[in-house]
Amino acid sequence: MSILWVLLPLMNKSKQFQLPLPFWYPYDKKASPFYEITYVHQIISFFYTVIAVYNIDMLTSALMVFIGAQCDILCDDLRNLHGNRSNIFSENLKKSIKHHQEILIFAKSCNKYFSFILLGQFLASSVILSFTLYLLALDHNMDVRFFVHVVLVAFYMIQIFTYCWFGNEVEIKSNQIPHSIFESDWTRHSLKIKKDMMMLIVKSQKPIKLSALNLFYLSLDVYIKVKFINWSNLH
């Protein structure tokens, strides 16, 4: 998509000395060699920006995947809480409780650091997506620019979907924690152990939700709403 975008002015075979990105410059950018230098500068800047955005997306997604994986590990540990002796069972339970606390702390820290970035990415992607869909609605020529806009729409839809999907996965997996506790061998143990398990159940009933500055949570419902709002602009 990036290569198509930067090569679009050349592929259109236009004689108007178009640039990949419309910017104002304090010189005649259509005169040689200023046009060539400006074109190369925009290509380098564009690819640096794309790489930065891609890395942010991948890092944020990786952190959400890690949180979800830790929830899976915790659920597996809780399901396999066995032990004929109460002290062994109690020790393993305490490890799981500590693990759950560490997951909550890590999720809160991650959300604190990339919350503002998520909001910026969502706003920028939604605005660009709306304008691109608007241009597609006005463009009746099946030329190179039209297909570049189609690819651009697909790119931003996938970007928003990625955030919402992994955020939704974190919520679903954290919701499995209280159910996993009941699948353990808890019936034969003391009342104190059962009370500890009940405390963990109460604590884990509130799922882990990642948000963008607490304005909205990352979920598939949010993705559907964003998609509906953008596509409704075409009508």
PDB file of C-alpha atoms in Angstrom:
ATOM      1  CA  MET A   1       0.000   0.000   0.000  1.00  0.00           C
ATOM      2  CA  SER A   2       2.794   2.427   0.885  1.00  0.00           C
ATOM      3  CA  ILE A   3       4.657   1.686  -2.349  1.00  0.00           C
ATOM      4  CA  LEU A   4       1.494   2.234  -4.383  1.00  0.00           C
ATOM      5  CA  TRP A   5       0.847   5.536  -2.646  1.00  0.00           C
ATOM      6  CA  VAL A   6       4.308   7.036  -3.227  1.00  0.00           C
ATOM      7  CA  LEU A   7       4.371   5.835  -6.841  1.00  0.00           C
ATOM      8  CA  LEU A   8       0.848   7.023  -7.609  1.00  0.00           C
ATOM      9  CA  PRO A   9       1.874  10.354  -9.241  1.00  0.00           C
ATOM     10  CA  LEU A  10       4.258   8.476 -11.540  1.00  0.00           C
ATOM     11  CA  MET A  11       1.754   5.748 -12.390  1.00  0.00           C
ATOM     12  CA  ASN A  12      -0.846   8.339 -13.350  1.00  0.00           C
ATOM     13  CA  LYS A  13       1.575   9.628 -16.013  1.00  0.00           C
ATOM     14  CA  SER A  14       0.586  13.164 -15.157  1.00  0.00           C
ATOM     15  CA  LYS A  15       2.535  16.159 -16.477  1.00  0.00           C
ATOM     16  CA  GLN A  16       1.503  18.349 -13.531  1.00  0.00           C
ATOM     17  CA  PHE A  17       4.474  17.402 -11.319  1.00  0.00           C
ATOM     18  CA  GLN A  18       2.295  15.922  -8.600  1.00  0.00           C
ATOM     19  CA  LEU A  19       3.739  14.760  -5.289  1.00  0.00           C
ATOM     20  CA  PRO A  20       2.663  11.783  -3.143  1.00  0.00           C
ATOM     21  CA  LEU A  21       1.510  14.178  -0.396  1.00  0.00           C
ATOM     22  CA  PRO A  22       0.061  17.668  -0.998  1.00  0.00           C
ATOM     23  CA  PHE A  23       2.188  20.144   0.950  1.00  0.00           C
ATOM     24  CA  TRP A  24       3.030  23.814   0.604  1.00  0.00           C
ATOM     25  CA  TYR A  25       6.688  24.650   0.092  1.00  0.00           C
ATOM     26  CA  PRO A  26       8.377  28.081   0.071  1.00  0.00           C
ATOM     27  CA  TYR A  27       9.769  27.433  -3.395  1.00  0.00           C
ATOM     28  CA  ASP A  28       8.618  26.298  -6.807  1.00  0.00           C
ATOM     29  CA  LYS A  29       8.370  22.560  -6.253  1.00  0.00           C
ATOM     30  CA  LYS A  30       7.555  21.941  -9.917  1.00  0.00           C
ATOM     31  CA  ALA A  31      10.937  23.172 -11.099  1.00  0.00           C
ATOM     32  CA  SER A  32      13.808  20.720 -11.506  1.00  0.00           C
ATOM     33  CA  PRO A  33      15.728  19.642  -9.416  1.00  0.00           C
ATOM     34  CA  PHE A  34      13.435  20.845  -6.590  1.00  0.00           C
ATOM     35  CA  TYR A  35      10.671  18.498  -7.716  1.00  0.00           C
ATOM     36  CA  GLU A  36      12.916  15.423  -7.623  1.00  0.00           C
ATOM     37  CA  ILE A  37      14.458  16.375  -4.263  1.00  0.00           C
ATOM     38  CA  THR A  38      11.031  17.060  -2.744  1.00  0.00           C
ATOM     39  CA  TYR A  39       9.687  13.771  -4.115  1.00  0.00           C
ATOM     40  CA  VAL A  40      12.525  11.767  -2.543  1.00  0.00           C
ATOM     41  CA  HIS A  41      12.136  13.672   0.738  1.00  0.00           C
ATOM     42  CA  GLN A  42       8.429  12.842   0.869  1.00  0.00           C
ATOM     43  CA  ILE A  43       9.111   9.167   0.127  1.00  0.00           C
ATOM     44  CA  ILE A  44      11.644   8.917   2.965  1.00  0.00           C
ATOM     45  CA  SER A  45       9.382  10.792   5.398  1.00  0.00           C
ATOM     46  CA  PHE A  46       6.367   8.711   4.386  1.00  0.00           C
ATOM     47  CA  PHE A  47       8.138   5.391   4.940  1.00  0.00           C
ATOM     48  CA  TYR A  48       9.533   6.516   8.287  1.00  0.00           C
ATOM     49  CA  THR A  49       5.993   7.407   9.376  1.00  0.00           C
ATOM     50  CA  VAL A  50       4.571   4.101   8.129  1.00  0.00           C
ATOM     51  CA  ILE A  51       7.272   2.118   9.943  1.00  0.00           C
ATOM     52  CA  ALA A  52       6.654   4.053  13.167  1.00  0.00           C
ATOM     53  CA  VAL A  53       2.883   3.493  12.996  1.00  0.00           C
ATOM     54  CA  TYR A  54       3.384  -0.192  12.168  1.00  0.00           C
ATOM     55  CA  ASN A  55       5.729  -0.671  15.124  1.00  0.00           C
ATOM     56  CA  ILE A  56       3.268   1.035  17.473  1.00  0.00           C
ATOM     57  CA  ASP A  57       0.480  -1.226  16.218  1.00  0.00           C
ATOM     58  CA  MET A  58       2.570  -4.373  16.617  1.00  0.00           C
ATOM     59  CA  LEU A  59       3.872  -3.433  20.075  1.00  0.00           C
ATOM     60  CA  THR A  60       0.393  -2.598  21.353  1.00  0.00           C
ATOM     61  CA  SER A  61      -1.043  -5.792  19.877  1.00  0.00           C
ATOM     62  CA  ALA A  62       1.814  -7.847  21.347  1.00  0.00           C
ATOM     63  CA  LEU A  63       1.166  -6.436  24.820  1.00  0.00           C
ATOM     64  CA  MET A  64      -2.522  -7.312  24.544  1.00  0.00           C
ATOM     65  CA  VAL A  65      -1.649 -10.815  23.326  1.00  0.00           C
ATOM     66  CA  PHE A  66       0.711 -11.202  26.299  1.00  0.00           C
ATOM     67  CA  ILE A  67      -2.036 -10.190  28.753  1.00  0.00           C
ATOM     68  CA  GLY A  68      -4.414 -12.680  27.153  1.00  0.00           C
ATOM     69  CA  ALA A  69      -1.761 -15.418  27.261  1.00  0.00           C
ATOM     70  CA  GLN A  70      -1.157 -14.793  30.965  1.00  0.00           C
ATOM     71  CA  CYS A  71      -4.904 -15.147  31.561  1.00  0.00           C
ATOM     72  CA  ASP A  72      -4.813 -18.489  29.724  1.00  0.00           C
ATOM     73  CA  ILE A  73      -1.886 -19.662  31.860  1.00  0.00           C
ATOM     74  CA  LEU A  74      -3.677 -18.607  35.039  1.00  0.00           C
ATOM     75  CA  CYS A  75      -6.852 -20.421  33.979  1.00  0.00           C
ATOM     76  CA  ASP A  76      -4.857 -23.577  33.277  1.00  0.00           C
ATOM     77  CA  ASP A  77      -3.159 -23.351  36.689  1.00  0.00           C
ATOM     78  CA  LEU A  78      -6.502 -22.907  38.429  1.00  0.00           C
ATOM     79  CA  ARG A  79      -8.078 -25.867  36.637  1.00  0.00           C
ATOM     80  CA  ASN A  80      -5.163 -28.039  37.697  1.00  0.00           C
ATOM     81  CA  LEU A  81      -5.161 -27.062  41.357  1.00  0.00           C
ATOM     82  CA  HIS A  82      -4.764 -30.517  42.873  1.00  0.00           C
ATOM     83  CA  GLY A  83      -3.230 -31.882  46.003  1.00  0.00           C
ATOM     84  CA  ASN A  84      -4.354 -34.234  48.719  1.00  0.00           C
ATOM     85  CA  ARG A  85      -2.731 -32.099  51.378  1.00  0.00           C
ATOM     86  CA  SER A  86      -4.377 -28.783  52.160  1.00  0.00           C
ATOM     87  CA  ASN A  87      -1.087 -26.954  52.662  1.00  0.00           C
ATOM     88  CA  ILE A  88       0.103 -27.820  49.133  1.00  0.00           C
ATOM     89  CA  PHE A  89      -3.242 -26.824  47.654  1.00  0.00           C
ATOM     90  CA  SER A  90      -3.218 -23.587  49.647  1.00  0.00           C
ATOM     91  CA  GLU A  91       0.319 -22.746  48.507  1.00  0.00           C
ATOM     92  CA  ASN A  92      -0.570 -23.276  44.843  1.00  0.00           C
ATOM     93  CA  LEU A  93      -3.711 -21.202  45.299  1.00  0.00           C
ATOM     94  CA  LYS A  94      -1.698 -18.328  46.766  1.00  0.00           C
ATOM     95  CA  LYS A  95       0.625 -18.442  43.755  1.00  0.00           C
ATOM     96  CA  SER A  96      -2.389 -18.176  41.451  1.00  0.00           C
ATOM     97  CA  ILE A  97      -3.809 -15.268  43.457  1.00  0.00           C
ATOM     98  CA  LYS A  98      -0.468 -13.461  43.209  1.00  0.00           C
ATOM     99  CA  HIS A  99      -0.330 -14.229  39.489  1.00  0.00           C
ATOM    100  CA  HIS A 100      -3.773 -12.685  39.033  1.00  0.00           C
ATOM    101  CA  GLN A 101      -2.706  -9.555  40.908  1.00  0.00           C
ATOM    102  CA  GLU A 102       0.381  -9.240  38.705  1.00  0.00           C
ATOM    103  CA  ILE A 103      -1.760  -9.570  35.574  1.00  0.00           C
ATOM    104  CA  LEU A 104      -4.034  -6.771  36.784  1.00  0.00           C
ATOM    105  CA  ILE A 105      -1.060  -4.528  37.577  1.00  0.00           C
ATOM    106  CA  PHE A 106       0.573  -5.215  34.213  1.00  0.00           C
ATOM    107  CA  ALA A 107      -2.673  -4.602  32.291  1.00  0.00           C
ATOM    108  CA  LYS A 108      -3.229  -1.337  34.153  1.00  0.00           C
ATOM    109  CA  SER A 109       0.334  -0.194  33.443  1.00  0.00           C
ATOM    110  CA  CYS A 110       0.075  -1.062  29.745  1.00  0.00           C
ATOM    111  CA  ASN A 111      -3.257   0.697  29.419  1.00  0.00           C
ATOM    112  CA  LYS A 112      -1.810   3.748  31.141  1.00  0.00           C
ATOM    113  CA  TYR A 113       1.056   4.048  28.660  1.00  0.00           C
ATOM    114  CA  PHE A 114      -0.696   3.271  25.365  1.00  0.00           C
ATOM    115  CA  SER A 115      -4.137   4.669  26.195  1.00  0.00           C
ATOM    116  CA  PHE A 116      -3.410   8.081  24.655  1.00  0.00           C
ATOM    117  CA  ILE A 117      -1.724   6.448  21.659  1.00  0.00           C
ATOM    118  CA  LEU A 118      -4.791   4.278  21.099  1.00  0.00           C
ATOM    119  CA  LEU A 119      -7.061   7.302  21.138  1.00  0.00           C
ATOM    120  CA  GLY A 120      -4.826   9.115  18.649  1.00  0.00           C
ATOM    121  CA  GLN A 121      -4.661   6.092  16.365  1.00  0.00           C
ATOM    122  CA  PHE A 122      -8.424   5.619  16.477  1.00  0.00           C
ATOM    123  CA  LEU A 123      -9.170   9.268  15.761  1.00  0.00           C
ATOM    124  CA  ALA A 124      -6.608   9.543  12.961  1.00  0.00           C
ATOM    125  CA  SER A 125      -7.669   6.261  11.355  1.00  0.00           C
ATOM    126  CA  SER A 126     -11.368   7.139  11.577  1.00  0.00           C
ATOM    127  CA  VAL A 127     -10.889  10.601  10.057  1.00  0.00           C
ATOM    128  CA  ILE A 128      -8.689   9.313   7.228  1.00  0.00           C
ATOM    129  CA  LEU A 129     -11.104   6.448   6.649  1.00  0.00           C
ATOM    130  CA  SER A 130     -14.059   8.836   6.398  1.00  0.00           C
ATOM    131  CA  PHE A 131     -12.293  11.109   3.917  1.00  0.00           C
ATOM    132  CA  THR A 132     -11.089   8.171   1.837  1.00  0.00           C
ATOM    133  CA  LEU A 133     -14.577   6.690   1.651  1.00  0.00           C
ATOM    134  CA  TYR A 134     -15.871  10.115   0.654  1.00  0.00           C
ATOM    135  CA  LEU A 135     -13.296  10.320  -2.147  1.00  0.00           C
ATOM    136  CA  LEU A 136     -14.261   6.827  -3.283  1.00  0.00           C
ATOM    137  CA  ALA A 137     -17.902   7.878  -3.459  1.00  0.00           C
ATOM    138  CA  LEU A 138     -16.980  10.823  -5.693  1.00  0.00           C
ATOM    139  CA  ASP A 139     -14.478   8.965  -7.849  1.00  0.00           C
ATOM    140  CA  HIS A 140     -16.157   7.289 -10.811  1.00  0.00           C
ATOM    141  CA  ASN A 141     -12.947   6.512 -12.688  1.00  0.00           C
ATOM    142  CA  MET A 142     -11.530   3.033 -12.234  1.00  0.00           C
ATOM    143  CA  ASP A 143      -7.953   4.277 -12.360  1.00  0.00           C
ATOM    144  CA  VAL A 144      -4.889   3.644 -10.223  1.00  0.00           C
ATOM    145  CA  ARG A 145      -5.899   6.246  -7.636  1.00  0.00           C
ATOM    146  CA  PHE A 146      -9.251   4.516  -7.121  1.00  0.00           C
ATOM    147  CA  PHE A 147      -7.604   1.173  -6.313  1.00  0.00           C
ATOM    148  CA  VAL A 148      -5.077   2.866  -4.030  1.00  0.00           C
ATOM    149  CA  HIS A 149      -7.985   4.369  -2.085  1.00  0.00           C
ATOM    150  CA  VAL A 150      -9.607   0.923  -1.854  1.00  0.00           C
ATOM    151  CA  VAL A 151      -6.383  -0.518  -0.429  1.00  0.00           C
ATOM    152  CA  LEU A 152      -6.156   2.430   1.974  1.00  0.00           C
ATOM    153  CA  VAL A 153      -9.686   1.762   3.260  1.00  0.00           C
ATOM    154  CA  ALA A 154      -8.841  -1.912   3.783  1.00  0.00           C
ATOM    155  CA  PHE A 155      -5.635  -0.978   5.624  1.00  0.00           C
ATOM    156  CA  TYR A 156      -7.335   1.312   8.137  1.00  0.00           C
ATOM    157  CA  MET A 157     -10.230  -1.078   8.660  1.00  0.00           C
ATOM    158  CA  ILE A 158      -7.737  -3.847   9.472  1.00  0.00           C
ATOM    159  CA  GLN A 159      -5.788  -1.517  11.777  1.00  0.00           C
ATOM    160  CA  ILE A 160      -8.872  -0.641  13.816  1.00  0.00           C
ATOM    161  CA  PHE A 161     -10.024  -4.271  13.770  1.00  0.00           C
ATOM    162  CA  THR A 162      -6.652  -5.439  15.140  1.00  0.00           C
ATOM    163  CA  TYR A 163      -6.922  -3.213  18.207  1.00  0.00           C
ATOM    164  CA  CYS A 164     -10.546  -4.161  18.840  1.00  0.00           C
ATOM    165  CA  TRP A 165      -9.960  -7.888  18.291  1.00  0.00           C
ATOM    166  CA  PHE A 166      -7.090  -8.258  20.737  1.00  0.00           C
ATOM    167  CA  GLY A 167      -8.783  -5.990  23.278  1.00  0.00           C
ATOM    168  CA  ASN A 168     -11.883  -8.152  23.002  1.00  0.00           C
ATOM    169  CA  GLU A 169      -9.773 -11.309  23.424  1.00  0.00           C
ATOM    170  CA  VAL A 170      -8.296  -9.947  26.663  1.00  0.00           C
ATOM    171  CA  GLU A 171     -11.789  -9.346  28.032  1.00  0.00           C
ATOM    172  CA  ILE A 172     -13.017 -12.814  27.014  1.00  0.00           C
ATOM    173  CA  LYS A 173     -10.002 -14.627  28.467  1.00  0.00           C
ATOM    174  CA  SER A 174     -10.121 -12.700  31.741  1.00  0.00           C
ATOM    175  CA  ASN A 175     -13.795 -13.631  32.011  1.00  0.00           C
ATOM    176  CA  GLN A 176     -12.786 -17.306  32.049  1.00  0.00           C
ATOM    177  CA  ILE A 177     -10.807 -16.962  35.298  1.00  0.00           C
ATOM    178  CA  PRO A 178     -13.720 -17.339  37.777  1.00  0.00           C
ATOM    179  CA  HIS A 179     -15.082 -20.308  35.798  1.00  0.00           C
ATOM    180  CA  SER A 180     -11.683 -22.008  35.897  1.00  0.00           C
ATOM    181  CA  ILE A 181     -11.656 -21.869  39.695  1.00  0.00           C
ATOM    182  CA  PHE A 182     -14.790 -24.023  39.898  1.00  0.00           C
ATOM    183  CA  GLU A 183     -13.131 -26.627  37.661  1.00  0.00           C
ATOM    184  CA  SER A 184     -10.442 -27.266  40.277  1.00  0.00           C
ATOM    185  CA  ASP A 185     -10.553 -29.928  42.983  1.00  0.00           C
ATOM    186  CA  TRP A 186     -11.812 -27.560  45.686  1.00  0.00           C
ATOM    187  CA  THR A 187     -14.591 -29.550  47.386  1.00  0.00           C
ATOM    188  CA  ARG A 188     -12.393 -31.653  49.685  1.00  0.00           C
ATOM    189  CA  HIS A 189     -10.473 -28.770  51.262  1.00  0.00           C
ATOM    190  CA  SER A 190     -10.969 -26.613  54.328  1.00  0.00           C
ATOM    191  CA  LEU A 191     -13.311 -23.678  54.764  1.00  0.00           C
ATOM    192  CA  LYS A 192     -10.391 -21.231  54.842  1.00  0.00           C
ATOM    193  CA  ILE A 193      -9.211 -22.375  51.411  1.00  0.00           C
ATOM    194  CA  LYS A 194     -12.750 -22.093  50.075  1.00  0.00           C
ATOM    195  CA  LYS A 195     -12.960 -18.531  51.407  1.00  0.00           C
ATOM    196  CA  ASP A 196      -9.687 -17.665  49.649  1.00  0.00           C
ATOM    197  CA  MET A 197     -11.056 -19.111  46.441  1.00  0.00           C
ATOM    198  CA  MET A 198     -14.259 -17.139  46.868  1.00  0.00           C
ATOM    199  CA  MET A 199     -12.245 -13.931  47.269  1.00  0.00           C
ATOM    200  CA  LEU A 200     -10.422 -14.685  44.020  1.00  0.00           C
ATOM    201  CA  ILE A 201     -13.726 -15.363  42.278  1.00  0.00           C
ATOM    202  CA  VAL A 202     -15.152 -12.032  43.437  1.00  0.00           C
ATOM    203  CA  LYS A 203     -11.979 -10.208  42.394  1.00  0.00           C
ATOM    204  CA  SER A 204     -11.858 -11.823  38.955  1.00  0.00           C
ATOM    205  CA  GLN A 205     -15.537 -11.307  38.127  1.00  0.00           C
ATOM    206  CA  LYS A 206     -14.641  -7.848  36.839  1.00  0.00           C
ATOM    207  CA  PRO A 207     -13.000  -8.544  33.463  1.00  0.00           C
ATOM    208  CA  ILE A 208      -9.879  -6.809  32.224  1.00  0.00           C
ATOM    209  CA  LYS A 209     -10.909  -4.093  29.783  1.00  0.00           C
ATOM    210  CA  LEU A 210      -8.444  -1.987  27.839  1.00  0.00           C
ATOM    211  CA  SER A 211      -9.603   1.498  26.947  1.00  0.00           C
ATOM    212  CA  ALA A 212      -8.585   4.651  25.110  1.00  0.00           C
ATOM    213  CA  LEU A 213      -8.407   7.272  27.881  1.00  0.00           C
ATOM    214  CA  ASN A 214     -11.522   5.644  29.411  1.00  0.00           C
ATOM    215  CA  LEU A 215     -13.610   7.056  26.552  1.00  0.00           C
ATOM    216  CA  PHE A 216     -14.358   3.640  25.071  1.00  0.00           C
ATOM    217  CA  TYR A 217     -13.210   0.061  25.525  1.00  0.00           C
ATOM    218  CA  LEU A 218     -11.462  -1.986  22.862  1.00  0.00           C
ATOM    219  CA  SER A 219     -14.035  -4.519  21.755  1.00  0.00           C
ATOM    220  CA  LEU A 220     -15.700  -5.825  18.624  1.00  0.00           C
ATOM    221  CA  ASP A 221     -18.789  -3.782  19.484  1.00  0.00           C
ATOM    222  CA  VAL A 222     -16.710  -0.608  19.155  1.00  0.00           C
ATOM    223  CA  TYR A 223     -15.357  -1.822  15.808  1.00  0.00           C
ATOM    224  CA  ILE A 224     -18.871  -2.408  14.496  1.00  0.00           C
ATOM    225  CA  LYS A 225     -19.903   1.084  15.612  1.00  0.00           C
ATOM    226  CA  VAL A 226     -16.865   2.699  13.963  1.00  0.00           C
ATOM    227  CA  LYS A 227     -17.532   0.750  10.792  1.00  0.00           C
ATOM    228  CA  PHE A 228     -21.206   1.729  10.813  1.00  0.00           C
ATOM    229  CA  ILE A 229     -20.440   5.434  11.358  1.00  0.00           C
ATOM    230  CA  ASN A 230     -17.891   5.539   8.537  1.00  0.00           C
ATOM    231  CA  TRP A 231     -19.991   3.647   6.034  1.00  0.00           C
ATOM    232  CA  SER A 232     -23.092   5.678   6.901  1.00  0.00           C
ATOM    233  CA  ASN A 233     -21.269   8.761   5.603  1.00  0.00           C
ATOM    234  CA  LEU A 234     -21.613   7.356   2.102  1.00  0.00           C
ATOM    235  CA  HIS A 235     -25.407   7.642   2.194  1.00  0.00           C
TER     236      HIS A 235
END
